[in-house]
Amino acid sequence: MDVSHNRFRSLASIASFTELEELILDDNDLDDVHTRFPQLPNLKTLMINKNHIQDLYKLVDQLRNAFPNLEHLSLLGNEACPY
C-alpha cells in the first residue's frame, strides 16, 4: 500500500490492514512524538523516507514490536538517516 504525500501524522487508519506486507509512507509528517505504528504482523517492507524521524533507537524499538517480520526498511531523508 502506498500512502505517500498525504501529510499523515497518525497511522490509526491503517491498523485494520493486518495482512499488509508492504507499506510506503514516504513524504508524510511522521515523527518521533506523534507517530505510533500499529501491529501489522505480516509487514515485510516499510519505506518511511522524507519524514521527520530523529531518534533511530526509539524508531527501531517501535518497529520491532509492531512489525515482527520486517525484512526491508528505508529511512532516507529523515534526520536520523539523511543519506
mmCIF file with all atom_site columns, C-alpha atoms in Angstrom:
data_model
loop_
_atom_site.group_PDB
_atom_site.id
_atom_site.type_symbol
_atom_site.label_atom_id
_atom_site.label_alt_id
_atom_site.label_comp_id
_atom_site.label_asym_id
_atom_site.label_entity_id
_atom_site.label_seq_id
_atom_site.pdbx_PDB_ins_code
_atom_site.Cartn_x
_atom_site.Cartn_y
_atom_site.Cartn_z
_atom_site.occupancy
_atom_site.B_iso_or_equiv
_atom_site.pdbx_formal_charge
_atom_site.auth_seq_id
_atom_site.auth_comp_id
_atom_site.auth_asym_id
_atom_site.auth_atom_id
_atom_site.pdbx_PDB_model_num
ATOM 1  C CA . MET A 1 1  ? 0.000  0.000  0.000  1.00 0.00 ? 1  MET A CA 1
ATOM 2  C CA . ASP A 1 2  ? 1.377  3.380  -0.965 1.00 0.00 ? 2  ASP A CA 1
ATOM 3  C CA . VAL A 1 3  ? 0.085  6.311  1.090  1.00 0.00 ? 3  VAL A CA 1
ATOM 4  C CA . SER A 1 4  ? 2.886  8.729  0.281  1.00 0.00 ? 4  SER A CA 1
ATOM 5  C CA . HIS A 1 5  ? 2.412  12.507 0.140  1.00 0.00 ? 5  HIS A CA 1
ATOM 6  C CA . ASN A 1 6  ? -0.607 12.631 2.466  1.00 0.00 ? 6  ASN A CA 1
ATOM 7  C CA . ARG A 1 7  ? 0.752  14.620 5.452  1.00 0.00 ? 7  ARG A CA 1
ATOM 8  C CA . PHE A 1 8  ? -0.123 11.745 7.803  1.00 0.00 ? 8  PHE A CA 1
ATOM 9  C CA . ARG A 1 9  ? 0.942  12.125 11.428 1.00 0.00 ? 9  ARG A CA 1
ATOM 10 C CA . SER A 1 10 ? -1.152 9.235  12.686 1.00 0.00 ? 10 SER A CA 1
ATOM 11 C CA . LEU A 1 11 ? -1.292 5.706  11.301 1.00 0.00 ? 11 LEU A CA 1
ATOM 12 C CA . ALA A 1 12 ? -4.521 4.658  13.038 1.00 0.00 ? 12 ALA A CA 1
ATOM 13 C CA . SER A 1 13 ? -6.288 4.409  9.670  1.00 0.00 ? 13 SER A CA 1
ATOM 14 C CA . ILE A 1 14 ? -4.074 1.529  8.513  1.00 0.00 ? 14 ILE A CA 1
ATOM 15 C CA . ALA A 1 15 ? -4.369 -0.608 11.669 1.00 0.00 ? 15 ALA A CA 1
ATOM 16 C CA . SER A 1 16 ? -7.098 -2.775 10.146 1.00 0.00 ? 16 SER A CA 1
ATOM 17 C CA . PHE A 1 17 ? -4.873 -3.893 7.249  1.00 0.00 ? 17 PHE A CA 1
ATOM 18 C CA . THR A 1 18 ? -3.360 -6.760 9.238  1.00 0.00 ? 18 THR A CA 1
ATOM 19 C CA . GLU A 1 19 ? -2.420 -8.796 6.147  1.00 0.00 ? 19 GLU A CA 1
ATOM 20 C CA . LEU A 1 20 ? -0.399 -5.947 4.637  1.00 0.00 ? 20 LEU A CA 1
ATOM 21 C CA . GLU A 1 21 ? 3.115  -6.951 3.516  1.00 0.00 ? 21 GLU A CA 1
ATOM 22 C CA . GLU A 1 22 ? 4.416  -3.673 2.045  1.00 0.00 ? 22 GLU A CA 1
ATOM 23 C CA . LEU A 1 23 ? 3.782  -0.128 3.264  1.00 0.00 ? 23 LEU A CA 1
ATOM 24 C CA . ILE A 1 24 ? 5.122  3.052  1.699  1.00 0.00 ? 24 ILE A CA 1
ATOM 25 C CA . LEU A 1 25 ? 4.779  6.163  3.864  1.00 0.00 ? 25 LEU A CA 1
ATOM 26 C CA . ASP A 1 26 ? 7.184  8.482  2.045  1.00 0.00 ? 26 ASP A CA 1
ATOM 27 C CA . ASP A 1 27 ? 6.906  12.254 2.373  1.00 0.00 ? 27 ASP A CA 1
ATOM 28 C CA . ASN A 1 28 ? 4.361  12.448 5.187  1.00 0.00 ? 28 ASN A CA 1
ATOM 29 C CA . ASP A 1 29 ? 4.592  14.185 8.581  1.00 0.00 ? 29 ASP A CA 1
ATOM 30 C CA . LEU A 1 30 ? 5.562  11.165 10.673 1.00 0.00 ? 30 LEU A CA 1
ATOM 31 C CA . ASP A 1 31 ? 7.768  11.945 13.657 1.00 0.00 ? 31 ASP A CA 1
ATOM 32 C CA . ASP A 1 32 ? 9.092  10.549 16.939 1.00 0.00 ? 32 ASP A CA 1
ATOM 33 C CA . VAL A 1 33 ? 6.496  12.261 19.127 1.00 0.00 ? 33 VAL A CA 1
ATOM 34 C CA . HIS A 1 34 ? 3.108  11.689 17.473 1.00 0.00 ? 34 HIS A CA 1
ATOM 35 C CA . THR A 1 35 ? 3.544  8.579  15.373 1.00 0.00 ? 35 THR A CA 1
ATOM 36 C CA . ARG A 1 36 ? 2.619  5.172  16.781 1.00 0.00 ? 36 ARG A CA 1
ATOM 37 C CA . PHE A 1 37 ? 2.960  2.188  14.493 1.00 0.00 ? 37 PHE A CA 1
ATOM 38 C CA . PRO A 1 38 ? 0.024  -0.260 14.538 1.00 0.00 ? 38 PRO A CA 1
ATOM 39 C CA . GLN A 1 39 ? 0.524  -4.003 14.875 1.00 0.00 ? 39 GLN A CA 1
ATOM 40 C CA . LEU A 1 40 ? 0.967  -5.400 11.349 1.00 0.00 ? 40 LEU A CA 1
ATOM 41 C CA . PRO A 1 41 ? 2.409  -8.894 11.842 1.00 0.00 ? 41 PRO A CA 1
ATOM 42 C CA . ASN A 1 42 ? 2.782  -9.671 8.127  1.00 0.00 ? 42 ASN A CA 1
ATOM 43 C CA . LEU A 1 43 ? 4.577  -6.470 7.122  1.00 0.00 ? 43 LEU A CA 1
ATOM 44 C CA . LYS A 1 44 ? 7.906  -7.213 5.425  1.00 0.00 ? 44 LYS A CA 1
ATOM 45 C CA . THR A 1 45 ? 8.760  -3.924 3.688  1.00 0.00 ? 45 THR A CA 1
ATOM 46 C CA . LEU A 1 46 ? 8.455  -0.447 5.177  1.00 0.00 ? 46 LEU A CA 1
ATOM 47 C CA . MET A 1 47 ? 9.506  2.788  3.498  1.00 0.00 ? 47 MET A CA 1
ATOM 48 C CA . ILE A 1 48 ? 9.303  5.951  5.579  1.00 0.00 ? 48 ILE A CA 1
ATOM 49 C CA . ASN A 1 49 ? 11.565 8.198  3.532  1.00 0.00 ? 49 ASN A CA 1
ATOM 50 C CA . LYS A 1 50 ? 11.369 12.001 3.815  1.00 0.00 ? 50 LYS A CA 1
ATOM 51 C CA . ASN A 1 51 ? 9.544  12.247 7.123  1.00 0.00 ? 51 ASN A CA 1
ATOM 52 C CA . HIS A 1 52 ? 10.613 13.778 10.451 1.00 0.00 ? 52 HIS A CA 1
ATOM 53 C CA . ILE A 1 53 ? 12.198 10.807 12.234 1.00 0.00 ? 53 ILE A CA 1
ATOM 54 C CA . GLN A 1 54 ? 15.034 11.919 14.526 1.00 0.00 ? 54 GLN A CA 1
ATOM 55 C CA . ASP A 1 55 ? 15.522 9.171  17.106 1.00 0.00 ? 55 ASP A CA 1
ATOM 56 C CA . LEU A 1 56 ? 16.662 5.983  15.408 1.00 0.00 ? 56 LEU A CA 1
ATOM 57 C CA . TYR A 1 57 ? 16.758 3.935  18.630 1.00 0.00 ? 57 TYR A CA 1
ATOM 58 C CA . LYS A 1 58 ? 13.172 4.819  19.539 1.00 0.00 ? 58 LYS A CA 1
ATOM 59 C CA . LEU A 1 59 ? 12.039 4.019  15.996 1.00 0.00 ? 59 LEU A CA 1
ATOM 60 C CA . VAL A 1 60 ? 13.735 0.625  15.922 1.00 0.00 ? 60 VAL A CA 1
ATOM 61 C CA . ASP A 1 61 ? 12.167 -0.274 19.254 1.00 0.00 ? 61 ASP A CA 1
ATOM 62 C CA . GLN A 1 62 ? 8.682  0.622  17.958 1.00 0.00 ? 62 GLN A CA 1
ATOM 63 C CA . LEU A 1 63 ? 9.201  -1.216 14.672 1.00 0.00 ? 63 LEU A CA 1
ATOM 64 C CA . ARG A 1 64 ? 10.446 -4.358 16.379 1.00 0.00 ? 64 ARG A CA 1
ATOM 65 C CA . ASN A 1 65 ? 7.207  -4.592 18.352 1.00 0.00 ? 65 ASN A CA 1
ATOM 66 C CA . ALA A 1 66 ? 4.803  -3.519 15.597 1.00 0.00 ? 66 ALA A CA 1
ATOM 67 C CA . PHE A 1 67 ? 6.326  -5.423 12.659 1.00 0.00 ? 67 PHE A CA 1
ATOM 68 C CA . PRO A 1 68 ? 7.959  -8.657 13.871 1.00 0.00 ? 68 PRO A CA 1
ATOM 69 C CA . ASN A 1 69 ? 8.537  -9.941 10.314 1.00 0.00 ? 69 ASN A CA 1
ATOM 70 C CA . LEU A 1 70 ? 10.043 -6.749 8.869  1.00 0.00 ? 70 LEU A CA 1
ATOM 71 C CA . GLU A 1 71 ? 12.822 -7.522 6.368  1.00 0.00 ? 71 GLU A CA 1
ATOM 72 C CA . HIS A 1 72 ? 13.333 -4.251 4.469  1.00 0.00 ? 72 HIS A CA 1
ATOM 73 C CA . LEU A 1 73 ? 13.370 -0.722 5.905  1.00 0.00 ? 73 LEU A CA 1
ATOM 74 C CA . SER A 1 74 ? 14.158 2.550  4.141  1.00 0.00 ? 74 SER A CA 1
ATOM 75 C CA . LEU A 1 75 ? 14.602 5.791  6.119  1.00 0.00 ? 75 LEU A CA 1
ATOM 76 C CA . LEU A 1 76 ? 16.315 8.106  3.633  1.00 0.00 ? 76 LEU A CA 1
ATOM 77 C CA . GLY A 1 77 ? 15.699 11.815 4.014  1.00 0.00 ? 77 GLY A CA 1
ATOM 78 C CA . ASN A 1 78 ? 14.953 11.708 7.741  1.00 0.00 ? 78 ASN A CA 1
ATOM 79 C CA . GLU A 1 79 ? 17.120 13.472 10.287 1.00 0.00 ? 79 GLU A CA 1
ATOM 80 C CA . ALA A 1 80 ? 18.047 10.063 11.721 1.00 0.00 ? 80 ALA A CA 1
ATOM 81 C CA . CYS A 1 81 ? 19.220 8.868  8.285  1.00 0.00 ? 81 CYS A CA 1
ATOM 82 C CA . PRO A 1 82 ? 19.684 11.819 5.915  1.00 0.00 ? 82 PRO A CA 1
ATOM 83 C CA . TYR A 1 83 ? 21.599 9.989  3.161  1.00 0.00 ? 83 TYR A CA 1
#
